[in-house]
Short mmCIF file of C-alpha atoms and ligand atoms in Angstrom, two decimals:
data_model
loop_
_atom_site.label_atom_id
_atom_site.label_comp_id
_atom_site.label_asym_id
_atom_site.label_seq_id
_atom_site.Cartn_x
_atom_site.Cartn_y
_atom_site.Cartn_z
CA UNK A 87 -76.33 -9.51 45.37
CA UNK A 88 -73.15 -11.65 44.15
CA UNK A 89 -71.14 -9.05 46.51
CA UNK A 90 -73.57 -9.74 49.83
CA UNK A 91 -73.48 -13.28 49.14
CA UNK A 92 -69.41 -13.48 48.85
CA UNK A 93 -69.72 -11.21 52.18
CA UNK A 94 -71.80 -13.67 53.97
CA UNK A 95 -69.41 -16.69 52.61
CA UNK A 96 -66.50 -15.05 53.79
CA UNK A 97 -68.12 -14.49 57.27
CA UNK A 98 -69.36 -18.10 57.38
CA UNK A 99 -66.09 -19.62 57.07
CA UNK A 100 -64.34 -17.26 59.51
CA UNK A 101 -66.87 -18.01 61.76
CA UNK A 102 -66.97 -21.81 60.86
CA UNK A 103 -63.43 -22.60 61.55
CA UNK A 104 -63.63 -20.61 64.65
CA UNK A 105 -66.07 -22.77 66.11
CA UNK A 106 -64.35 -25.62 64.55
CA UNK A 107 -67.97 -26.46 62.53
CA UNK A 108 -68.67 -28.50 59.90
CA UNK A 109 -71.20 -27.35 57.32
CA UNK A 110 -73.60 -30.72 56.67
CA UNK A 111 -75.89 -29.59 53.06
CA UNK A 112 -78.83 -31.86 51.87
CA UNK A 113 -79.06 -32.08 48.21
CA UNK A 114 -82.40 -30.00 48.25
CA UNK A 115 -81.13 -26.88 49.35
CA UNK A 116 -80.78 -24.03 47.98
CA UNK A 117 -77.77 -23.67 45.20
CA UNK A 118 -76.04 -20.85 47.45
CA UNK A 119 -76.55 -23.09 50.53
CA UNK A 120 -74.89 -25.89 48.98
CA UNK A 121 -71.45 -23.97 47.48
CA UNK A 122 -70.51 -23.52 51.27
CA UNK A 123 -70.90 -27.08 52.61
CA UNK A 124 -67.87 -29.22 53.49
CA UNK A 125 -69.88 -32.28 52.44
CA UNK A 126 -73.46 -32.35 50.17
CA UNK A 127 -75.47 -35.38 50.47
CA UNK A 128 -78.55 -37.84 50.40
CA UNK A 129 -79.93 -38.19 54.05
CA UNK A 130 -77.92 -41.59 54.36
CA UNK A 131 -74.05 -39.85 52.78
CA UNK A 132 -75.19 -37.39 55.42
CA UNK A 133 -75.47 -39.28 58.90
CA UNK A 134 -72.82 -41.20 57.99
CA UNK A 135 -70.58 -38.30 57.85
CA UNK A 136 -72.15 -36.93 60.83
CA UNK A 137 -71.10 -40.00 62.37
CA UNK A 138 -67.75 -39.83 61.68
CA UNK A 139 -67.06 -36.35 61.65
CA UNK A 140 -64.18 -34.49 64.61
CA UNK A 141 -66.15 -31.03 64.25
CA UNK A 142 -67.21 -29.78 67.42
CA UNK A 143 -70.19 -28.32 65.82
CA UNK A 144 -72.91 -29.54 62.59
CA UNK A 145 -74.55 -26.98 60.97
CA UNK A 146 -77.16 -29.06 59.27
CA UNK A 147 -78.51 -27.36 56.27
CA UNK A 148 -81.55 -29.49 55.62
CA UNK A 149 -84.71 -30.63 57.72
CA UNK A 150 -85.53 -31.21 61.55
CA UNK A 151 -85.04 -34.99 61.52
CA UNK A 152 -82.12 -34.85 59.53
CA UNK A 153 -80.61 -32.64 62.34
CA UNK A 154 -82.30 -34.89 64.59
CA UNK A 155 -80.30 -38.21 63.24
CA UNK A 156 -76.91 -36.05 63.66
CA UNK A 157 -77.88 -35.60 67.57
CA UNK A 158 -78.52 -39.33 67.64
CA UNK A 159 -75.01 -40.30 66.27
CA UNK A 160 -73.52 -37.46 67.87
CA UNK A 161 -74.50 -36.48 71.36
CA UNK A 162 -71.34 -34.79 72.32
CA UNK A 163 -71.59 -32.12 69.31
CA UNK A 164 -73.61 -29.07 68.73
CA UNK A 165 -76.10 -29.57 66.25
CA UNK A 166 -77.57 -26.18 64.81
CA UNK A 167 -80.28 -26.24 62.51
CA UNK A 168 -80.47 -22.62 61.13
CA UNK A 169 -84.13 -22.61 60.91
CA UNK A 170 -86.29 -24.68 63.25
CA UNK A 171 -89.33 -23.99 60.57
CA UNK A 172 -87.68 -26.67 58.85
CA UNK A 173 -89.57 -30.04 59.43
CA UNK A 174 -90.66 -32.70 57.10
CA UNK A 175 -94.43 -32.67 56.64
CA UNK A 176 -94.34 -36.25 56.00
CA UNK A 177 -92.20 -36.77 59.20
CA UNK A 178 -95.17 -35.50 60.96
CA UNK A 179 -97.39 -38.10 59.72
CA UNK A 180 -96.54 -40.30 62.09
CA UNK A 181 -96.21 -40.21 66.10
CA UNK A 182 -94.93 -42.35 68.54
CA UNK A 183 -98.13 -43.08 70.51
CA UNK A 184 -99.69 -44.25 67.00
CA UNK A 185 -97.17 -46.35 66.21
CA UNK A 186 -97.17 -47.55 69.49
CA UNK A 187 -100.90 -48.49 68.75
CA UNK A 188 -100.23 -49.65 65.10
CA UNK A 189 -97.64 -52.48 66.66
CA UNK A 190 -100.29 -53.84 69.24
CA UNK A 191 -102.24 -55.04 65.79
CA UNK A 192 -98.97 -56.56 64.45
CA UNK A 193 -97.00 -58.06 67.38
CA UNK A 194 -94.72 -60.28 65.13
CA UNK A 195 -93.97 -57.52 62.58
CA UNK A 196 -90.82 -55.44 62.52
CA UNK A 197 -90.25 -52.08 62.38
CA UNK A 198 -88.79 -50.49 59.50
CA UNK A 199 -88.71 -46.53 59.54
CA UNK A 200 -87.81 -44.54 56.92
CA UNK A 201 -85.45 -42.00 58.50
CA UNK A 202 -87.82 -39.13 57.76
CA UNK A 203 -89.43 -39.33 61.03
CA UNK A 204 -89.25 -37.84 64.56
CA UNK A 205 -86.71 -39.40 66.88
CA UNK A 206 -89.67 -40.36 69.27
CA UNK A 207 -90.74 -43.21 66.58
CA UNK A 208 -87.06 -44.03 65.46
CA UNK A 209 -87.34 -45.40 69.18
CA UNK A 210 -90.12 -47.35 68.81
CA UNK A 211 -88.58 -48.51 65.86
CA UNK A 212 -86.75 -52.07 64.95
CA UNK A 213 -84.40 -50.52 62.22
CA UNK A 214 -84.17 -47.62 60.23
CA UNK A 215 -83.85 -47.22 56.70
CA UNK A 216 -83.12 -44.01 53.84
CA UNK A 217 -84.29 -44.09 50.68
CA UNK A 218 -80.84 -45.45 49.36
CA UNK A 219 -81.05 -48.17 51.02
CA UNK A 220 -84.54 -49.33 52.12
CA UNK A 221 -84.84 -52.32 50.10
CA UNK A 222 -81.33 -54.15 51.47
CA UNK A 223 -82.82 -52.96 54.84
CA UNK A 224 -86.00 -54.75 53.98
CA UNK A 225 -84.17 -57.69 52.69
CA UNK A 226 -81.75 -58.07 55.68
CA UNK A 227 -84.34 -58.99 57.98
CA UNK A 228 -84.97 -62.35 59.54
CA UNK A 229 -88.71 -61.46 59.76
CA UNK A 230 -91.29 -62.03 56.70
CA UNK A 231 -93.86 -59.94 58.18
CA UNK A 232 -92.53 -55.77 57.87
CA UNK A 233 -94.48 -52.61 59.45
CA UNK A 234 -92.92 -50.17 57.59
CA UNK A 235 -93.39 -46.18 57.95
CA UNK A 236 -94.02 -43.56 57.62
CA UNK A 237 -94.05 -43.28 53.42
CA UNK A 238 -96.37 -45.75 52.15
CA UNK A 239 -94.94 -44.48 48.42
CA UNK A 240 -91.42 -45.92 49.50
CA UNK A 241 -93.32 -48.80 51.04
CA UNK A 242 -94.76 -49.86 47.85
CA UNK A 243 -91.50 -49.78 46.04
CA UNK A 244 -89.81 -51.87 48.48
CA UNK A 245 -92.96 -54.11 48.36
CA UNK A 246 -92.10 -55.03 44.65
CA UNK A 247 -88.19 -55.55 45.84
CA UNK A 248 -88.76 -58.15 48.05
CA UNK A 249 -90.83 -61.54 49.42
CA UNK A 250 -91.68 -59.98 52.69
CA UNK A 251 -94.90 -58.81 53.15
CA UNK A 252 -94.96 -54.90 53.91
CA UNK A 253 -97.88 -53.34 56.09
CA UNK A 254 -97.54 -49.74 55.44
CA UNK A 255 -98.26 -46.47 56.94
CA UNK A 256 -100.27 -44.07 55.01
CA UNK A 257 -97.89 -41.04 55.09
CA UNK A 258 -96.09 -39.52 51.92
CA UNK A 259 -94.09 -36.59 50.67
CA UNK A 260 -96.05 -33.86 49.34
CA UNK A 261 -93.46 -32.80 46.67
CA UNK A 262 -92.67 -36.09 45.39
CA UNK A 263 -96.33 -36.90 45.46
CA UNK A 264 -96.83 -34.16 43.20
CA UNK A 265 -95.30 -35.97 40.48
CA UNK A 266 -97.50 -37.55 38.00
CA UNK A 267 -96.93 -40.18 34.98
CA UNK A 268 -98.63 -37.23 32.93
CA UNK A 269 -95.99 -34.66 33.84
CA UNK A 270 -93.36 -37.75 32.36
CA UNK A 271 -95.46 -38.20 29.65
CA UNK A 272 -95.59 -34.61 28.96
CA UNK A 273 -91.47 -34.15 29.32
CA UNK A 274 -90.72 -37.69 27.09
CA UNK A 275 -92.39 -36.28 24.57
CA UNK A 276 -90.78 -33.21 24.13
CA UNK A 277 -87.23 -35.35 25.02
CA UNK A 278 -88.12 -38.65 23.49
CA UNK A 279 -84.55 -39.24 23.66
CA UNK A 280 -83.86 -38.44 27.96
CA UNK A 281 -83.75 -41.01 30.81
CA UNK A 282 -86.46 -40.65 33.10
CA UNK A 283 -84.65 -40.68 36.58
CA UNK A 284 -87.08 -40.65 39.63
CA UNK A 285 -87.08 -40.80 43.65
CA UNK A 286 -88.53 -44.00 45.22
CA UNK A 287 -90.51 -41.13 47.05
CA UNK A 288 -93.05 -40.73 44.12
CA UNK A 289 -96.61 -42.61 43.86
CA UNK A 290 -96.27 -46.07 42.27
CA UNK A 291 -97.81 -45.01 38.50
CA UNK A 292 -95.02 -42.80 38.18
CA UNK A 293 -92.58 -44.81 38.96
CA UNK A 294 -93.78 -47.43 36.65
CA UNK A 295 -93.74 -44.55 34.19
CA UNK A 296 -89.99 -44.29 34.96
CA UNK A 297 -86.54 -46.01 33.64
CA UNK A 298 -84.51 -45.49 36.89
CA UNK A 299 -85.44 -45.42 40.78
CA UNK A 300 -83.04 -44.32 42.64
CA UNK A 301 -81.95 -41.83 45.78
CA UNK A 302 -80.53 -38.84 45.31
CA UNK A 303 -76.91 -40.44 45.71
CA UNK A 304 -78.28 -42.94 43.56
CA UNK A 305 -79.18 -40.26 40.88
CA UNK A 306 -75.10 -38.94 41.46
CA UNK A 307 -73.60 -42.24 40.95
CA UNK A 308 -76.14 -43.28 37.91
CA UNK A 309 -75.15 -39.54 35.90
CA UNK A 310 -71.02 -39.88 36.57
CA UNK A 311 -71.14 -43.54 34.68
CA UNK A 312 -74.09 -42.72 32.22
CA UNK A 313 -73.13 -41.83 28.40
CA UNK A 314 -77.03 -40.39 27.84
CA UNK A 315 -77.20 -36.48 26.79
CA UNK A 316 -80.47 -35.61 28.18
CA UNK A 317 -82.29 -36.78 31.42
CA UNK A 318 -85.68 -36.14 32.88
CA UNK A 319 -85.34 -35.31 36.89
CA UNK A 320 -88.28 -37.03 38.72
CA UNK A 321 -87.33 -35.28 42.56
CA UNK A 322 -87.39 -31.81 44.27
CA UNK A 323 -85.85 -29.85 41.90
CA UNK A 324 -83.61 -27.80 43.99
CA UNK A 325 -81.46 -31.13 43.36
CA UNK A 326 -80.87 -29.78 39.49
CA UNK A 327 -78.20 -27.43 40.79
CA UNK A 328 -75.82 -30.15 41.85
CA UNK A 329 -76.08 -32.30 38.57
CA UNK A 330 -75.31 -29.14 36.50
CA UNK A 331 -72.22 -27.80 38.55
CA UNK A 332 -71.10 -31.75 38.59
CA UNK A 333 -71.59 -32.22 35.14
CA UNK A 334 -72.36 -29.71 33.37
CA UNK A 335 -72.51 -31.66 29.74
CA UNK A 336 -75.98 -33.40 30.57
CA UNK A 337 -79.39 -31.45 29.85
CA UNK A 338 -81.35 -32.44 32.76
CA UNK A 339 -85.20 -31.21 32.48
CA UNK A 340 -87.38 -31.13 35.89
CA UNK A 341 -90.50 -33.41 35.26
CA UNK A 342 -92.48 -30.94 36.67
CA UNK A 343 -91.54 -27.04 38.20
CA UNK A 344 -93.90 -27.77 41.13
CA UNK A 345 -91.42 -30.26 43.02
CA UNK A 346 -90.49 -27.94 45.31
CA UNK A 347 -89.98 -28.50 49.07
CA UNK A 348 -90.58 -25.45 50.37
CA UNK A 349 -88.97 -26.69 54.15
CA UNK A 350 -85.69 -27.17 52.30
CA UNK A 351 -85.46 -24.02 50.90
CA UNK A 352 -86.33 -21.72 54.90
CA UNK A 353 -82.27 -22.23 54.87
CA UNK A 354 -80.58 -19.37 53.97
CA UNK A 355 -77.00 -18.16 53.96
CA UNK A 356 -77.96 -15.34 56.23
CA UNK A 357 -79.24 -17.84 58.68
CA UNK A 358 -76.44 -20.34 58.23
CA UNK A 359 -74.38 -16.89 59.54
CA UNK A 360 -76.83 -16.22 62.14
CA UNK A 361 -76.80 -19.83 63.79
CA UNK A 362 -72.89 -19.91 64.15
CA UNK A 363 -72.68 -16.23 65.58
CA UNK A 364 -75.64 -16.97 68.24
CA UNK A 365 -74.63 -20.90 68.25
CA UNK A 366 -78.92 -21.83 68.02
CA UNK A 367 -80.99 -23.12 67.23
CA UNK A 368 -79.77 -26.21 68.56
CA UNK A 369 -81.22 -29.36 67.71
CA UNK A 370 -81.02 -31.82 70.93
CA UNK A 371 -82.38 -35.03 71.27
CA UNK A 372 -83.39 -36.13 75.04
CA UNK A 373 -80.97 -38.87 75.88
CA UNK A 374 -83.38 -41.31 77.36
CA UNK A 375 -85.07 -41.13 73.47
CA UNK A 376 -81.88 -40.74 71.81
CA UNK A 377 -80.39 -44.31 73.20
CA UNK A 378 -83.33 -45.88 71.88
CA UNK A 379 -83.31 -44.40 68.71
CA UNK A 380 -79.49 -44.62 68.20
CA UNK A 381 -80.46 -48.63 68.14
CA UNK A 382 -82.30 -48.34 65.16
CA UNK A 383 -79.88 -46.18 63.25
CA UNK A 384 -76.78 -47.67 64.24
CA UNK A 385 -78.48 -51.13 62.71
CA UNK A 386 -79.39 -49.13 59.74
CA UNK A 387 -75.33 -47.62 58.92
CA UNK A 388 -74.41 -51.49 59.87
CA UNK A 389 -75.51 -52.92 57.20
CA UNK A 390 -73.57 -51.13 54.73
CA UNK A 391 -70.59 -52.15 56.11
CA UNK A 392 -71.01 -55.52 55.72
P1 13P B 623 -82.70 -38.89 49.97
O1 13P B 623 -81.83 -37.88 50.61
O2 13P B 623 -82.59 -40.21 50.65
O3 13P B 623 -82.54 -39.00 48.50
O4 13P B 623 -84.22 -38.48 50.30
C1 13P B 623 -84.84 -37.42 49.86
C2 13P B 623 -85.66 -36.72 50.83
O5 13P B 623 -86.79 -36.43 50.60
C3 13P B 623 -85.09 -36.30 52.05
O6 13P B 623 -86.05 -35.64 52.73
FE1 SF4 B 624 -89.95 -34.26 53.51
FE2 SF4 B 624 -90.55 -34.55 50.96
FE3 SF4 B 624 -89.37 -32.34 51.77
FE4 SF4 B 624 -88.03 -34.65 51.72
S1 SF4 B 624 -88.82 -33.54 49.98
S2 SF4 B 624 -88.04 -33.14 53.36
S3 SF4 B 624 -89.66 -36.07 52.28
S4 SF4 B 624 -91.40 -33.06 52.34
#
């Protein structure tokens, strides 16, 4: 197995410099998947870098809209995605005809969509927002009055981060939503002693159950500065293989085994291979959509660089 794999690697970056490629990894995928990116990130580390990358070619090792965002930013590249299986269920909880609909009941709202959605409603959309930074998104606004969508889990947490009041959208993320307080219950008391980290994803009793809220970059830059010994991981837990090759010292104990996105995990080495020999699938975002999406994300990576 160890033999295919460093086969397939080896392949992989022959082929990946051939095409002059850059290898884009979400922090969800699989371990394998992410010890042959150039760069593994939370959705917002991740269009930024698409955005700034000189790689004719992204292999985006993560979900549809992900791959999606890096066609916005990057219209002149090849996007592959090396499964097209791979879509966000909660992305398809909204569509752009319903939000259309939604925003004829709140004319003086703005739009704030959480980047796990389809291109179609980032362009019906005012401004987009990640889970890193949805609450400066939020607070940036000039309007009090905020449709956001589609996670009404990510919605509520911004709710208690700000003045504004929040309309939200009733979508959410299976896997995070499979999280309970009981399963932190359940893991504090066998480590009475961890930090209980979780993703702004999860329903609002578990995050009031929690110590920290925080992205997955969030959850990086809390374990390099934090002295505790033990910490309770409240995300998918595919995630757990970073923190352990990064640092290895920390005992860090999934709040539950059943936070598992299975989308994340279609991506395989042997597709990553098969996507830069056949160059597809190719993720490409009509241009008369993508202009009017690129608005909303390009306001979104603005505001960081303030
Ligand atoms: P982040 O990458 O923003 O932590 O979000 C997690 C997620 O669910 C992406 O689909
Ligand atoms: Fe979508 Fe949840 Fe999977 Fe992220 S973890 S891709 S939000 S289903």
């Amino acid at each position: 197995m160890l033999e295919m794999n460093n086969d397939l690697v080896k392949k992989i970056n022959e082929l990946k410099a051939m095409r002059k490629a850059v290898i884009l990894v979400h922090n969800y995928q699989l371990g394998e998947v992410q010890d042959i990116a150039d760069f593994v990130g939370d959705s917002l580390e991740l269009s930024r870098k698409a955005a700034k990358t000189d790689a004719e070619v992204i292999v985006f090792c993560g979900v549809h809209f992900m791959a999606e965002t890096a066609s916005i930013l990057c219209p002149d590249k090849k996007v592959l995605l090396p499964d097209l299986n791979a879509g966000c269920p909660m992305a398809n909880m909204i569509t752009a005809p319903a939000l259309i609909e939604k925003k004829k009941e709140y004319p003086a709202a703005t739009v704030v969509c959480y980047v796990n959605s389809s291109a179609e409603v980032k362009a019906e959309s005012d401004i987009c927002c990640t889970s890193a930074n949805a609450v400066e998104v939020v607070n940036s606004l000039d309007s009090n009055e905020i449709l956001f969508v589609p996670d009404q889990y990510l919605g509520h947490f911004v709710s208690t981060r700000t003045s504004k009041r929040i309309i939200f959208w009733p979508g959410y993320c299976p896997t995070h939503a499979r999280i309970t307080p009981e399963d932190i219950q359940r893991a504090k008391a066998l480590y009475p002693r961890a930090i209980v980290m979780v993703h702004p994803e999860c329903r609002p009793d578990t995050i009031a159950a929690a110590d920290e809220v925080l992205s997955t970059g969030g959850m990086v830059a809390y374990i390099h500065g934090t002295s505790a010994k033990e910490i309770i991981v409240g995300t998918e837990i595919g995630f757990i293989y970073r923190l352990r090759k990064e640092n290895p010292h920390i005992s860090y104990i999934p709040v539950t085994e059943q936070a598992i996105c299975p989308r994340m995990k279609l991506i395989t080495l042997e597709k990553v291979l098969c996507s830069l020999e056949e160059m597809a699938p190719e993720v490409k975002v009509p241009e008369q959509v993508r202009l009017r999406a690129l608005g909303a994300v390009n306001k979104m990576l603005a505001i960081g660089r303030k």
